[in-house]
Short mmCIF file of N, CA and C in Angstrom, two decimals:
data_model
loop_
_atom_site.label_atom_id
_atom_site.label_comp_id
_atom_site.label_asym_id
_atom_site.label_seq_id
_atom_site.Cartn_x
_atom_site.Cartn_y
_atom_site.Cartn_z
N MET A 1458 28.72 46.32 7.32
CA MET A 1458 29.47 47.51 7.00
C MET A 1458 30.36 47.22 5.80
N THR A 1459 30.29 48.04 4.79
CA THR A 1459 31.05 47.84 3.56
C THR A 1459 32.19 48.85 3.47
N ASP A 1460 33.36 48.33 3.10
CA ASP A 1460 34.53 49.18 2.89
C ASP A 1460 34.39 49.80 1.50
N GLN A 1461 34.28 51.13 1.42
CA GLN A 1461 34.06 51.82 0.14
C GLN A 1461 35.24 51.65 -0.82
N ARG A 1462 36.44 51.54 -0.27
CA ARG A 1462 37.63 51.43 -1.11
C ARG A 1462 37.71 50.08 -1.81
N THR A 1463 37.47 48.99 -1.08
CA THR A 1463 37.61 47.64 -1.64
C THR A 1463 36.29 47.01 -2.03
N GLY A 1464 35.20 47.52 -1.51
CA GLY A 1464 33.90 46.92 -1.78
C GLY A 1464 33.64 45.68 -0.94
N GLU A 1465 34.51 45.43 0.05
CA GLU A 1465 34.34 44.25 0.90
C GLU A 1465 33.42 44.59 2.07
N ARG A 1466 32.70 43.57 2.49
CA ARG A 1466 31.76 43.74 3.59
C ARG A 1466 32.26 42.95 4.79
N ARG A 1467 32.19 43.54 5.96
CA ARG A 1467 32.57 42.87 7.21
C ARG A 1467 31.42 41.97 7.64
N VAL A 1468 31.74 40.70 7.91
CA VAL A 1468 30.71 39.74 8.33
C VAL A 1468 31.23 38.91 9.49
N GLY A 1469 30.31 38.26 10.16
CA GLY A 1469 30.68 37.30 11.19
C GLY A 1469 31.01 35.96 10.54
N VAL A 1470 31.61 35.11 11.31
CA VAL A 1470 32.03 33.80 10.79
C VAL A 1470 30.83 33.00 10.28
N ASN A 1471 29.75 32.97 11.02
CA ASN A 1471 28.57 32.20 10.60
C ASN A 1471 28.01 32.69 9.28
N GLU A 1472 28.02 33.98 9.09
CA GLU A 1472 27.46 34.56 7.87
C GLU A 1472 28.33 34.26 6.64
N GLY A 1473 29.64 34.25 6.82
CA GLY A 1473 30.54 34.07 5.68
C GLY A 1473 30.93 32.64 5.37
N SER A 1474 30.75 31.73 6.30
CA SER A 1474 31.27 30.36 6.14
C SER A 1474 30.81 29.65 4.88
N ARG A 1475 29.55 29.72 4.56
CA ARG A 1475 29.04 29.00 3.39
C ARG A 1475 29.69 29.53 2.10
N ALA A 1476 29.75 30.84 1.95
CA ALA A 1476 30.35 31.44 0.75
C ALA A 1476 31.84 31.13 0.69
N TRP A 1477 32.51 31.16 1.83
CA TRP A 1477 33.95 30.86 1.85
C TRP A 1477 34.20 29.40 1.47
N ALA A 1478 33.35 28.49 1.94
CA ALA A 1478 33.52 27.08 1.60
C ALA A 1478 33.34 26.86 0.11
N GLU A 1479 32.33 27.49 -0.48
CA GLU A 1479 32.11 27.36 -1.93
C GLU A 1479 33.33 27.86 -2.69
N GLU A 1480 33.85 28.99 -2.27
CA GLU A 1480 35.01 29.57 -2.95
C GLU A 1480 36.26 28.75 -2.68
N ALA A 1481 36.37 28.15 -1.50
CA ALA A 1481 37.53 27.32 -1.17
C ALA A 1481 37.63 26.12 -2.11
N VAL A 1482 36.50 25.54 -2.49
CA VAL A 1482 36.52 24.42 -3.44
C VAL A 1482 37.13 24.89 -4.76
N ALA A 1483 36.73 26.06 -5.22
CA ALA A 1483 37.26 26.60 -6.48
C ALA A 1483 38.76 26.88 -6.36
N VAL A 1484 39.17 27.49 -5.25
CA VAL A 1484 40.59 27.80 -5.05
C VAL A 1484 41.41 26.52 -5.00
N LEU A 1485 40.95 25.54 -4.24
CA LEU A 1485 41.70 24.29 -4.10
C LEU A 1485 41.74 23.50 -5.40
N THR A 1486 40.71 23.60 -6.21
CA THR A 1486 40.72 22.96 -7.53
C THR A 1486 41.79 23.60 -8.40
N GLU A 1487 41.92 24.92 -8.32
CA GLU A 1487 42.97 25.61 -9.07
C GLU A 1487 44.35 25.19 -8.57
N VAL A 1488 44.52 25.07 -7.26
CA VAL A 1488 45.80 24.63 -6.69
C VAL A 1488 46.13 23.22 -7.18
N ALA A 1489 45.13 22.36 -7.23
CA ALA A 1489 45.32 20.97 -7.66
C ALA A 1489 45.64 20.86 -9.14
N SER A 1490 45.41 21.92 -9.90
CA SER A 1490 45.67 21.86 -11.34
C SER A 1490 47.16 21.98 -11.67
N HIS A 1491 47.99 22.17 -10.65
CA HIS A 1491 49.44 22.23 -10.85
C HIS A 1491 50.10 21.17 -9.98
N TYR A 1492 50.88 20.29 -10.61
CA TYR A 1492 51.55 19.21 -9.88
C TYR A 1492 52.38 19.78 -8.75
N GLN A 1493 52.25 19.22 -7.58
CA GLN A 1493 52.90 19.60 -6.33
C GLN A 1493 52.44 20.97 -5.82
N GLY A 1494 51.29 21.41 -6.26
CA GLY A 1494 50.73 22.67 -5.76
C GLY A 1494 50.15 22.49 -4.37
N VAL A 1495 50.44 23.42 -3.48
CA VAL A 1495 49.87 23.45 -2.14
C VAL A 1495 49.56 24.91 -1.81
N ILE A 1496 48.79 25.12 -0.77
CA ILE A 1496 48.43 26.47 -0.34
C ILE A 1496 48.40 26.47 1.19
N THR A 1497 48.85 27.55 1.79
CA THR A 1497 48.82 27.64 3.25
C THR A 1497 47.42 28.02 3.72
N TYR A 1498 47.18 27.77 4.99
CA TYR A 1498 45.89 28.16 5.57
C TYR A 1498 45.68 29.66 5.41
N ALA A 1499 46.72 30.44 5.69
CA ALA A 1499 46.60 31.90 5.61
C ALA A 1499 46.32 32.36 4.18
N GLU A 1500 47.01 31.76 3.21
CA GLU A 1500 46.78 32.13 1.81
C GLU A 1500 45.36 31.78 1.38
N LEU A 1501 44.89 30.60 1.78
CA LEU A 1501 43.53 30.19 1.44
C LEU A 1501 42.51 31.14 2.07
N ALA A 1502 42.72 31.48 3.33
CA ALA A 1502 41.80 32.39 4.02
C ALA A 1502 41.74 33.74 3.31
N GLU A 1503 42.89 34.27 2.96
CA GLU A 1503 42.94 35.57 2.28
C GLU A 1503 42.26 35.48 0.92
N GLU A 1504 42.52 34.41 0.19
CA GLU A 1504 41.96 34.26 -1.16
C GLU A 1504 40.43 34.15 -1.13
N VAL A 1505 39.89 33.34 -0.22
CA VAL A 1505 38.43 33.18 -0.20
C VAL A 1505 37.75 34.46 0.26
N GLN A 1506 38.37 35.19 1.18
CA GLN A 1506 37.77 36.46 1.62
C GLN A 1506 37.83 37.51 0.51
N THR A 1507 38.93 37.52 -0.24
CA THR A 1507 39.06 38.48 -1.34
C THR A 1507 38.05 38.18 -2.45
N ARG A 1508 37.94 36.91 -2.81
CA ARG A 1508 37.04 36.54 -3.91
C ARG A 1508 35.57 36.75 -3.57
N THR A 1509 35.21 36.46 -2.32
CA THR A 1509 33.80 36.60 -1.94
C THR A 1509 33.45 38.02 -1.52
N ARG A 1510 34.47 38.83 -1.29
CA ARG A 1510 34.31 40.20 -0.79
C ARG A 1510 33.62 40.21 0.58
N LEU A 1511 33.77 39.11 1.29
CA LEU A 1511 33.27 39.01 2.66
C LEU A 1511 34.48 38.82 3.57
N ARG A 1512 34.68 39.71 4.49
CA ARG A 1512 35.86 39.67 5.35
C ARG A 1512 35.41 39.60 6.80
N THR A 1513 36.20 38.87 7.60
CA THR A 1513 35.91 38.76 9.03
C THR A 1513 37.09 39.29 9.83
N GLY A 1514 36.81 39.76 11.00
CA GLY A 1514 37.86 40.21 11.91
C GLY A 1514 38.27 39.10 12.86
N SER A 1515 37.60 37.98 12.77
CA SER A 1515 37.88 36.84 13.64
C SER A 1515 39.20 36.19 13.23
N PRO A 1516 39.99 35.73 14.21
CA PRO A 1516 41.26 35.08 13.87
C PRO A 1516 41.04 33.83 13.00
N LEU A 1517 41.97 33.61 12.13
CA LEU A 1517 41.93 32.49 11.18
C LEU A 1517 41.63 31.16 11.87
N ARG A 1518 42.30 30.90 12.95
CA ARG A 1518 42.15 29.60 13.64
C ARG A 1518 40.74 29.36 14.15
N ASN A 1519 39.95 30.43 14.27
CA ASN A 1519 38.58 30.29 14.78
C ASN A 1519 37.58 29.90 13.71
N TRP A 1520 37.93 30.01 12.43
CA TRP A 1520 36.91 29.74 11.40
C TRP A 1520 37.36 28.87 10.24
N ILE A 1521 38.65 28.77 9.97
CA ILE A 1521 39.09 28.05 8.77
C ILE A 1521 38.78 26.55 8.87
N GLY A 1522 38.84 25.99 10.08
CA GLY A 1522 38.54 24.56 10.25
C GLY A 1522 37.11 24.22 9.85
N GLY A 1523 36.17 25.07 10.22
CA GLY A 1523 34.77 24.84 9.85
C GLY A 1523 34.56 24.94 8.35
N VAL A 1524 35.24 25.89 7.72
CA VAL A 1524 35.15 26.03 6.27
C VAL A 1524 35.70 24.78 5.59
N LEU A 1525 36.85 24.30 6.07
CA LEU A 1525 37.44 23.11 5.46
C LEU A 1525 36.61 21.85 5.73
N ALA A 1526 35.93 21.80 6.86
CA ALA A 1526 35.04 20.66 7.13
C ALA A 1526 33.90 20.64 6.13
N THR A 1527 33.39 21.80 5.77
CA THR A 1527 32.34 21.88 4.75
C THR A 1527 32.88 21.45 3.39
N VAL A 1528 34.13 21.81 3.10
CA VAL A 1528 34.77 21.39 1.84
C VAL A 1528 34.91 19.87 1.81
N VAL A 1529 35.32 19.28 2.93
CA VAL A 1529 35.46 17.82 3.00
C VAL A 1529 34.12 17.15 2.71
N ALA A 1530 33.06 17.64 3.33
CA ALA A 1530 31.73 17.06 3.12
C ALA A 1530 31.31 17.18 1.65
N ARG A 1531 31.57 18.32 1.06
CA ARG A 1531 31.20 18.51 -0.35
C ARG A 1531 32.02 17.59 -1.26
N CYS A 1532 33.31 17.48 -1.00
CA CYS A 1532 34.16 16.59 -1.81
C CYS A 1532 33.65 15.16 -1.73
N HIS A 1533 33.31 14.75 -0.53
CA HIS A 1533 32.80 13.39 -0.33
C HIS A 1533 31.48 13.19 -1.07
N ALA A 1534 30.58 14.15 -0.94
CA ALA A 1534 29.26 14.04 -1.56
C ALA A 1534 29.33 14.06 -3.08
N GLU A 1535 30.25 14.83 -3.64
CA GLU A 1535 30.33 14.98 -5.09
C GLU A 1535 31.37 14.08 -5.74
N GLY A 1536 32.02 13.22 -4.95
CA GLY A 1536 33.01 12.31 -5.52
C GLY A 1536 34.30 13.01 -5.95
N LEU A 1537 34.59 14.14 -5.35
CA LEU A 1537 35.82 14.86 -5.65
C LEU A 1537 36.96 14.28 -4.82
N PRO A 1538 38.20 14.42 -5.28
CA PRO A 1538 39.32 13.97 -4.46
C PRO A 1538 39.45 14.84 -3.21
N PRO A 1539 40.25 14.41 -2.24
CA PRO A 1539 40.36 15.15 -0.97
C PRO A 1539 41.14 16.46 -1.12
N LEU A 1540 40.47 17.49 -1.58
CA LEU A 1540 41.12 18.77 -1.87
C LEU A 1540 41.76 19.41 -0.64
N THR A 1541 41.24 19.15 0.54
CA THR A 1541 41.79 19.77 1.74
C THR A 1541 43.19 19.26 2.06
N SER A 1542 43.63 18.17 1.44
CA SER A 1542 44.99 17.68 1.66
C SER A 1542 46.03 18.64 1.08
N LEU A 1543 45.59 19.57 0.24
CA LEU A 1543 46.50 20.53 -0.38
C LEU A 1543 46.80 21.72 0.52
N VAL A 1544 46.11 21.82 1.65
CA VAL A 1544 46.31 22.94 2.57
C VAL A 1544 47.40 22.56 3.57
N VAL A 1545 48.42 23.44 3.68
CA VAL A 1545 49.57 23.17 4.56
C VAL A 1545 49.70 24.30 5.58
N HIS A 1546 50.48 24.04 6.62
CA HIS A 1546 50.68 25.05 7.66
C HIS A 1546 51.58 26.18 7.20
N GLY A 1547 52.61 25.88 6.46
CA GLY A 1547 53.52 26.92 5.99
C GLY A 1547 54.41 26.38 4.89
N ARG A 1548 54.90 27.26 4.06
CA ARG A 1548 55.79 26.85 2.98
C ARG A 1548 57.21 26.75 3.49
N GLY A 1549 57.94 25.76 3.00
CA GLY A 1549 59.34 25.64 3.34
C GLY A 1549 59.63 25.09 4.72
N LYS A 1550 58.61 24.66 5.44
CA LYS A 1550 58.85 24.09 6.76
C LYS A 1550 59.38 22.68 6.61
N GLU A 1551 60.33 22.34 7.46
CA GLU A 1551 60.87 20.99 7.46
C GLU A 1551 59.85 20.03 8.05
N GLY A 1552 59.97 18.81 7.65
CA GLY A 1552 59.05 17.80 8.17
C GLY A 1552 58.50 16.99 7.02
N GLY A 1553 58.42 15.70 7.23
CA GLY A 1553 57.97 14.81 6.17
C GLY A 1553 56.47 14.83 6.02
N THR A 1554 56.05 14.50 4.82
CA THR A 1554 54.63 14.36 4.54
C THR A 1554 54.27 12.89 4.75
N GLU A 1555 53.21 12.65 5.47
CA GLU A 1555 52.80 11.27 5.68
C GLU A 1555 52.36 10.66 4.35
N ASP A 1556 52.53 9.34 4.24
CA ASP A 1556 52.17 8.65 3.00
C ASP A 1556 50.72 8.87 2.62
N SER A 1557 49.83 8.86 3.61
CA SER A 1557 48.41 9.03 3.29
C SER A 1557 48.13 10.42 2.74
N THR A 1558 48.82 11.43 3.27
CA THR A 1558 48.63 12.79 2.77
C THR A 1558 49.19 12.92 1.37
N ALA A 1559 50.37 12.34 1.14
CA ALA A 1559 50.97 12.39 -0.19
C ALA A 1559 50.07 11.68 -1.21
N ALA A 1560 49.50 10.56 -0.81
CA ALA A 1560 48.62 9.82 -1.72
C ALA A 1560 47.35 10.63 -2.01
N ALA A 1561 46.82 11.29 -0.99
CA ALA A 1561 45.62 12.12 -1.18
C ALA A 1561 45.91 13.28 -2.11
N ARG A 1562 47.07 13.91 -1.94
CA ARG A 1562 47.44 15.02 -2.82
C ARG A 1562 47.61 14.53 -4.25
N PHE A 1563 48.25 13.38 -4.41
CA PHE A 1563 48.46 12.87 -5.77
C PHE A 1563 47.13 12.55 -6.44
N THR A 1564 46.15 12.10 -5.66
CA THR A 1564 44.81 11.87 -6.21
C THR A 1564 44.24 13.16 -6.78
N CYS A 1565 44.47 14.26 -6.08
CA CYS A 1565 44.00 15.57 -6.56
C CYS A 1565 44.73 15.96 -7.84
N TYR A 1566 46.06 15.82 -7.85
CA TYR A 1566 46.84 16.20 -9.03
C TYR A 1566 46.45 15.34 -10.23
N ARG A 1567 46.23 14.07 -9.96
CA ARG A 1567 45.88 13.16 -11.05
C ARG A 1567 44.55 13.56 -11.69
N ARG A 1568 43.65 14.05 -10.89
CA ARG A 1568 42.33 14.44 -11.40
C ARG A 1568 42.35 15.78 -12.12
N PHE A 1569 43.14 16.74 -11.62
CA PHE A 1569 43.06 18.10 -12.13
C PHE A 1569 44.30 18.61 -12.85
N ALA A 1570 45.48 18.05 -12.60
CA ALA A 1570 46.73 18.61 -13.15
C ALA A 1570 47.08 17.99 -14.49
N ASP A 1571 47.53 18.85 -15.40
CA ASP A 1571 48.00 18.39 -16.71
C ASP A 1571 49.52 18.33 -16.76
N ASP A 1572 50.19 18.79 -15.71
CA ASP A 1572 51.64 18.91 -15.75
C ASP A 1572 52.37 17.86 -14.89
N ILE A 1573 51.74 16.71 -14.65
CA ILE A 1573 52.42 15.64 -13.90
C ILE A 1573 53.48 15.04 -14.82
N PRO A 1574 54.75 14.97 -14.37
CA PRO A 1574 55.79 14.38 -15.21
C PRO A 1574 55.45 12.93 -15.57
N ALA A 1575 55.74 12.57 -16.82
CA ALA A 1575 55.40 11.23 -17.32
C ALA A 1575 56.04 10.13 -16.50
N GLU A 1576 57.29 10.34 -16.07
CA GLU A 1576 57.98 9.29 -15.30
C GLU A 1576 57.32 9.10 -13.92
N VAL A 1577 56.81 10.17 -13.34
CA VAL A 1577 56.11 10.06 -12.05
C VAL A 1577 54.81 9.28 -12.24
N LEU A 1578 54.08 9.63 -13.27
CA LEU A 1578 52.82 8.96 -13.55
C LEU A 1578 53.04 7.48 -13.85
N ALA A 1579 54.09 7.18 -14.63
CA ALA A 1579 54.41 5.78 -14.97
C ALA A 1579 54.78 5.00 -13.72
N ALA A 1580 55.55 5.61 -12.81
CA ALA A 1580 55.95 4.92 -11.59
C ALA A 1580 54.74 4.63 -10.70
N VAL A 1581 53.83 5.57 -10.62
CA VAL A 1581 52.63 5.38 -9.79
C VAL A 1581 51.74 4.30 -10.39
N VAL A 1582 51.57 4.32 -11.70
CA VAL A 1582 50.74 3.31 -12.36
C VAL A 1582 51.36 1.93 -12.16
N ALA A 1583 52.68 1.82 -12.29
CA ALA A 1583 53.36 0.53 -12.08
C ALA A 1583 53.18 0.04 -10.65
N ALA A 1584 53.30 0.95 -9.68
CA ALA A 1584 53.12 0.57 -8.28
C ALA A 1584 51.69 0.11 -8.01
N GLU A 1585 50.72 0.80 -8.61
CA GLU A 1585 49.32 0.40 -8.44
C GLU A 1585 49.05 -0.97 -9.05
N GLN A 1586 49.64 -1.23 -10.22
CA GLN A 1586 49.46 -2.53 -10.86
C GLN A 1586 50.09 -3.64 -10.03
N ALA A 1587 51.29 -3.39 -9.49
CA ALA A 1587 51.95 -4.39 -8.65
C ALA A 1587 51.13 -4.67 -7.39
N GLU A 1588 50.57 -3.63 -6.81
CA GLU A 1588 49.74 -3.79 -5.62
C GLU A 1588 48.47 -4.59 -5.94
N ALA A 1589 47.87 -4.31 -7.09
CA ALA A 1589 46.66 -5.03 -7.49
C ALA A 1589 46.97 -6.50 -7.76
N GLU A 1590 48.11 -6.77 -8.40
CA GLU A 1590 48.50 -8.15 -8.67
C GLU A 1590 48.77 -8.91 -7.38
N ALA A 1591 49.44 -8.26 -6.43
CA ALA A 1591 49.72 -8.91 -5.15
C ALA A 1591 48.42 -9.22 -4.41
N ALA A 1592 47.47 -8.31 -4.46
CA ALA A 1592 46.18 -8.55 -3.81
C ALA A 1592 45.43 -9.69 -4.49
N ALA A 1593 45.49 -9.75 -5.82
CA ALA A 1593 44.83 -10.83 -6.55
C ALA A 1593 45.48 -12.17 -6.23
N ASP A 1594 46.82 -12.20 -6.16
CA ASP A 1594 47.53 -13.43 -5.81
C ASP A 1594 47.15 -13.90 -4.41
N ALA A 1595 47.08 -12.98 -3.48
CA ALA A 1595 46.71 -13.33 -2.10
C ALA A 1595 45.29 -13.88 -2.05
N ALA A 1596 44.39 -13.30 -2.83
CA ALA A 1596 43.00 -13.77 -2.85
C ALA A 1596 42.93 -15.18 -3.44
N ARG A 1597 43.69 -15.40 -4.52
CA ARG A 1597 43.70 -16.75 -5.12
C ARG A 1597 44.26 -17.77 -4.15
N GLU A 1598 45.30 -17.39 -3.42
CA GLU A 1598 45.91 -18.31 -2.46
C GLU A 1598 44.93 -18.65 -1.34
N ARG A 1599 44.19 -17.66 -0.88
CA ARG A 1599 43.20 -17.93 0.18
C ARG A 1599 42.12 -18.88 -0.31
N ARG A 1600 41.71 -18.72 -1.57
CA ARG A 1600 40.65 -19.60 -2.10
C ARG A 1600 41.16 -21.01 -2.34
N SER A 1601 42.43 -21.18 -2.70
CA SER A 1601 42.94 -22.50 -3.03
C SER A 1601 43.42 -23.27 -1.81
N ARG A 1602 43.60 -22.62 -0.69
CA ARG A 1602 44.04 -23.27 0.53
C ARG A 1602 42.95 -24.18 1.07
N PRO A 1603 43.33 -25.39 1.52
CA PRO A 1603 42.31 -26.26 2.11
C PRO A 1603 41.84 -25.66 3.44
N ALA A 1604 40.65 -26.03 3.78
CA ALA A 1604 40.08 -25.55 5.03
C ALA A 1604 40.90 -26.08 6.19
N THR A 1605 41.12 -25.28 7.18
CA THR A 1605 41.93 -25.71 8.32
C THR A 1605 41.14 -26.56 9.29
N ARG A 1606 39.85 -26.52 9.22
CA ARG A 1606 39.03 -27.32 10.12
C ARG A 1606 38.84 -28.71 9.52
N SER A 1607 38.77 -29.71 10.37
CA SER A 1607 38.56 -31.07 9.89
C SER A 1607 37.10 -31.22 9.47
N ALA A 1608 36.89 -32.22 8.63
CA ALA A 1608 35.54 -32.46 8.14
C ALA A 1608 34.64 -33.03 9.23
N GLN A 1609 35.24 -33.71 10.20
CA GLN A 1609 34.47 -34.32 11.28
C GLN A 1609 34.18 -33.28 12.36
N PRO A 1610 32.94 -33.20 12.78
CA PRO A 1610 32.66 -32.27 13.87
C PRO A 1610 33.28 -32.79 15.17
N ARG A 1611 33.73 -31.89 15.97
CA ARG A 1611 34.34 -32.28 17.24
C ARG A 1611 33.27 -32.66 18.24
N GLU A 1612 33.62 -33.62 19.06
CA GLU A 1612 32.71 -33.98 20.15
C GLU A 1612 32.92 -32.99 21.28
N ARG A 1613 31.85 -32.59 21.85
CA ARG A 1613 31.95 -31.68 22.98
C ARG A 1613 32.26 -32.48 24.23
N ARG A 1614 33.04 -31.88 25.07
CA ARG A 1614 33.33 -32.53 26.35
C ARG A 1614 32.07 -32.48 27.20
N ARG A 1615 31.77 -33.60 27.72
CA ARG A 1615 30.60 -33.64 28.58
C ARG A 1615 31.03 -33.27 29.99
N PRO A 1616 30.25 -32.46 30.61
CA PRO A 1616 30.64 -32.07 31.97
C PRO A 1616 30.59 -33.28 32.90
N VAL A 1617 31.61 -33.36 33.72
CA VAL A 1617 31.67 -34.46 34.70
C VAL A 1617 30.69 -34.11 35.82
N PRO A 1618 29.75 -35.01 36.09
CA PRO A 1618 28.78 -34.70 37.14
C PRO A 1618 29.48 -34.67 38.50
N GLU A 1619 29.11 -33.71 39.30
CA GLU A 1619 29.70 -33.61 40.64
C GLU A 1619 29.15 -34.73 41.51
N GLU A 1620 30.05 -35.26 42.31
CA GLU A 1620 29.62 -36.30 43.25
C GLU A 1620 28.80 -35.66 44.35
N ALA A 1621 27.81 -36.37 44.78
CA ALA A 1621 27.00 -35.89 45.90
C ALA A 1621 27.88 -35.91 47.15
N PRO A 1622 27.76 -34.91 47.98
CA PRO A 1622 28.61 -34.89 49.18
C PRO A 1622 28.27 -36.07 50.11
N LYS A 1623 29.31 -36.55 50.78
CA LYS A 1623 29.10 -37.66 51.73
C LYS A 1623 28.55 -37.09 53.03
N VAL A 1624 27.58 -37.80 53.58
CA VAL A 1624 26.93 -37.35 54.82
C VAL A 1624 27.06 -38.42 55.90
N CYS A 1625 27.01 -37.96 57.13
CA CYS A 1625 27.08 -38.86 58.28
C CYS A 1625 25.76 -39.64 58.37
N PRO A 1626 25.81 -40.97 58.52
CA PRO A 1626 24.58 -41.76 58.57
C PRO A 1626 23.76 -41.54 59.84
N SER A 1627 24.37 -41.01 60.91
CA SER A 1627 23.58 -40.84 62.13
C SER A 1627 23.03 -39.42 62.28
N CYS A 1628 23.82 -38.35 61.94
CA CYS A 1628 23.30 -36.98 62.12
C CYS A 1628 23.00 -36.28 60.79
N PHE A 1629 23.33 -36.91 59.72
CA PHE A 1629 23.06 -36.41 58.36
C PHE A 1629 23.75 -35.07 58.02
N MET A 1630 24.87 -34.80 58.66
CA MET A 1630 25.70 -33.63 58.35
C MET A 1630 26.72 -34.04 57.30
N GLN A 1631 27.15 -33.04 56.49
CA GLN A 1631 28.16 -33.33 55.48
C GLN A 1631 29.47 -33.64 56.17
N LEU A 1632 30.13 -34.71 55.69
CA LEU A 1632 31.38 -35.13 56.29
C LEU A 1632 32.54 -34.29 55.77
N PRO A 1633 33.54 -34.02 56.63
CA PRO A 1633 34.73 -33.33 56.16
C PRO A 1633 35.57 -34.26 55.30
N ALA A 1634 36.67 -33.73 54.76
CA ALA A 1634 37.52 -34.51 53.87
C ALA A 1634 38.08 -35.76 54.55
N SER A 1635 38.22 -35.75 55.86
CA SER A 1635 38.75 -36.92 56.57
C SER A 1635 37.78 -38.09 56.55
N GLY A 1636 36.48 -37.81 56.31
CA GLY A 1636 35.48 -38.86 56.27
C GLY A 1636 34.93 -39.22 57.64
N ILE A 1637 35.39 -38.57 58.72
CA ILE A 1637 34.93 -38.84 60.08
C ILE A 1637 34.09 -37.65 60.53
N CYS A 1638 32.90 -37.91 61.00
CA CYS A 1638 31.98 -36.86 61.42
C CYS A 1638 32.55 -36.13 62.63
N ASP A 1639 32.55 -34.80 62.56
CA ASP A 1639 33.05 -33.98 63.67
C ASP A 1639 32.10 -34.02 64.87
N ASP A 1640 30.81 -34.21 64.62
CA ASP A 1640 29.84 -34.21 65.70
C ASP A 1640 29.70 -35.59 66.36
N CYS A 1641 29.67 -36.62 65.53
CA CYS A 1641 29.41 -37.97 66.06
C CYS A 1641 30.71 -38.71 66.37
N GLY A 1642 31.77 -38.37 65.71
CA GLY A 1642 33.06 -38.95 66.01
C GLY A 1642 33.32 -40.16 65.28
#
């Protein structure tokens, strides 16, 4: 069913998902072109539905995850940075960003944004160089360390053979710890 006023067509989630995922990559690339750019789930959903002219009546929470999973797969396959890290729950909400999310977002900005402040870029490059040098130093130290194992192979402990049980010479029963046969006395 097509809305005559907007030209949008009502579709089910399965029918619209592929088109929405394709458009989501384009939207997220645009968001990544501005340093510290993010987009909410609701804004992304509205934008992809508007651009594709495919609209669903299904609640956002029922379909946006599948669309973003397709975006993740495409980013991975095409060597794109993790664009889905730019999607947030809401603007202005308190709460820290995890380091891994911040690093993923910066990877996106670095690839697509022209407006990253020079001092931010310089600080990140310096941190990356320091990290690389520390890793190289650690690798050199591991290679130069003497082996912790001795050159001589260790002798294995030989199992101590169990003693044969003592038996009574007259009835041939195993003797108790006292050494006196319970049957013969």
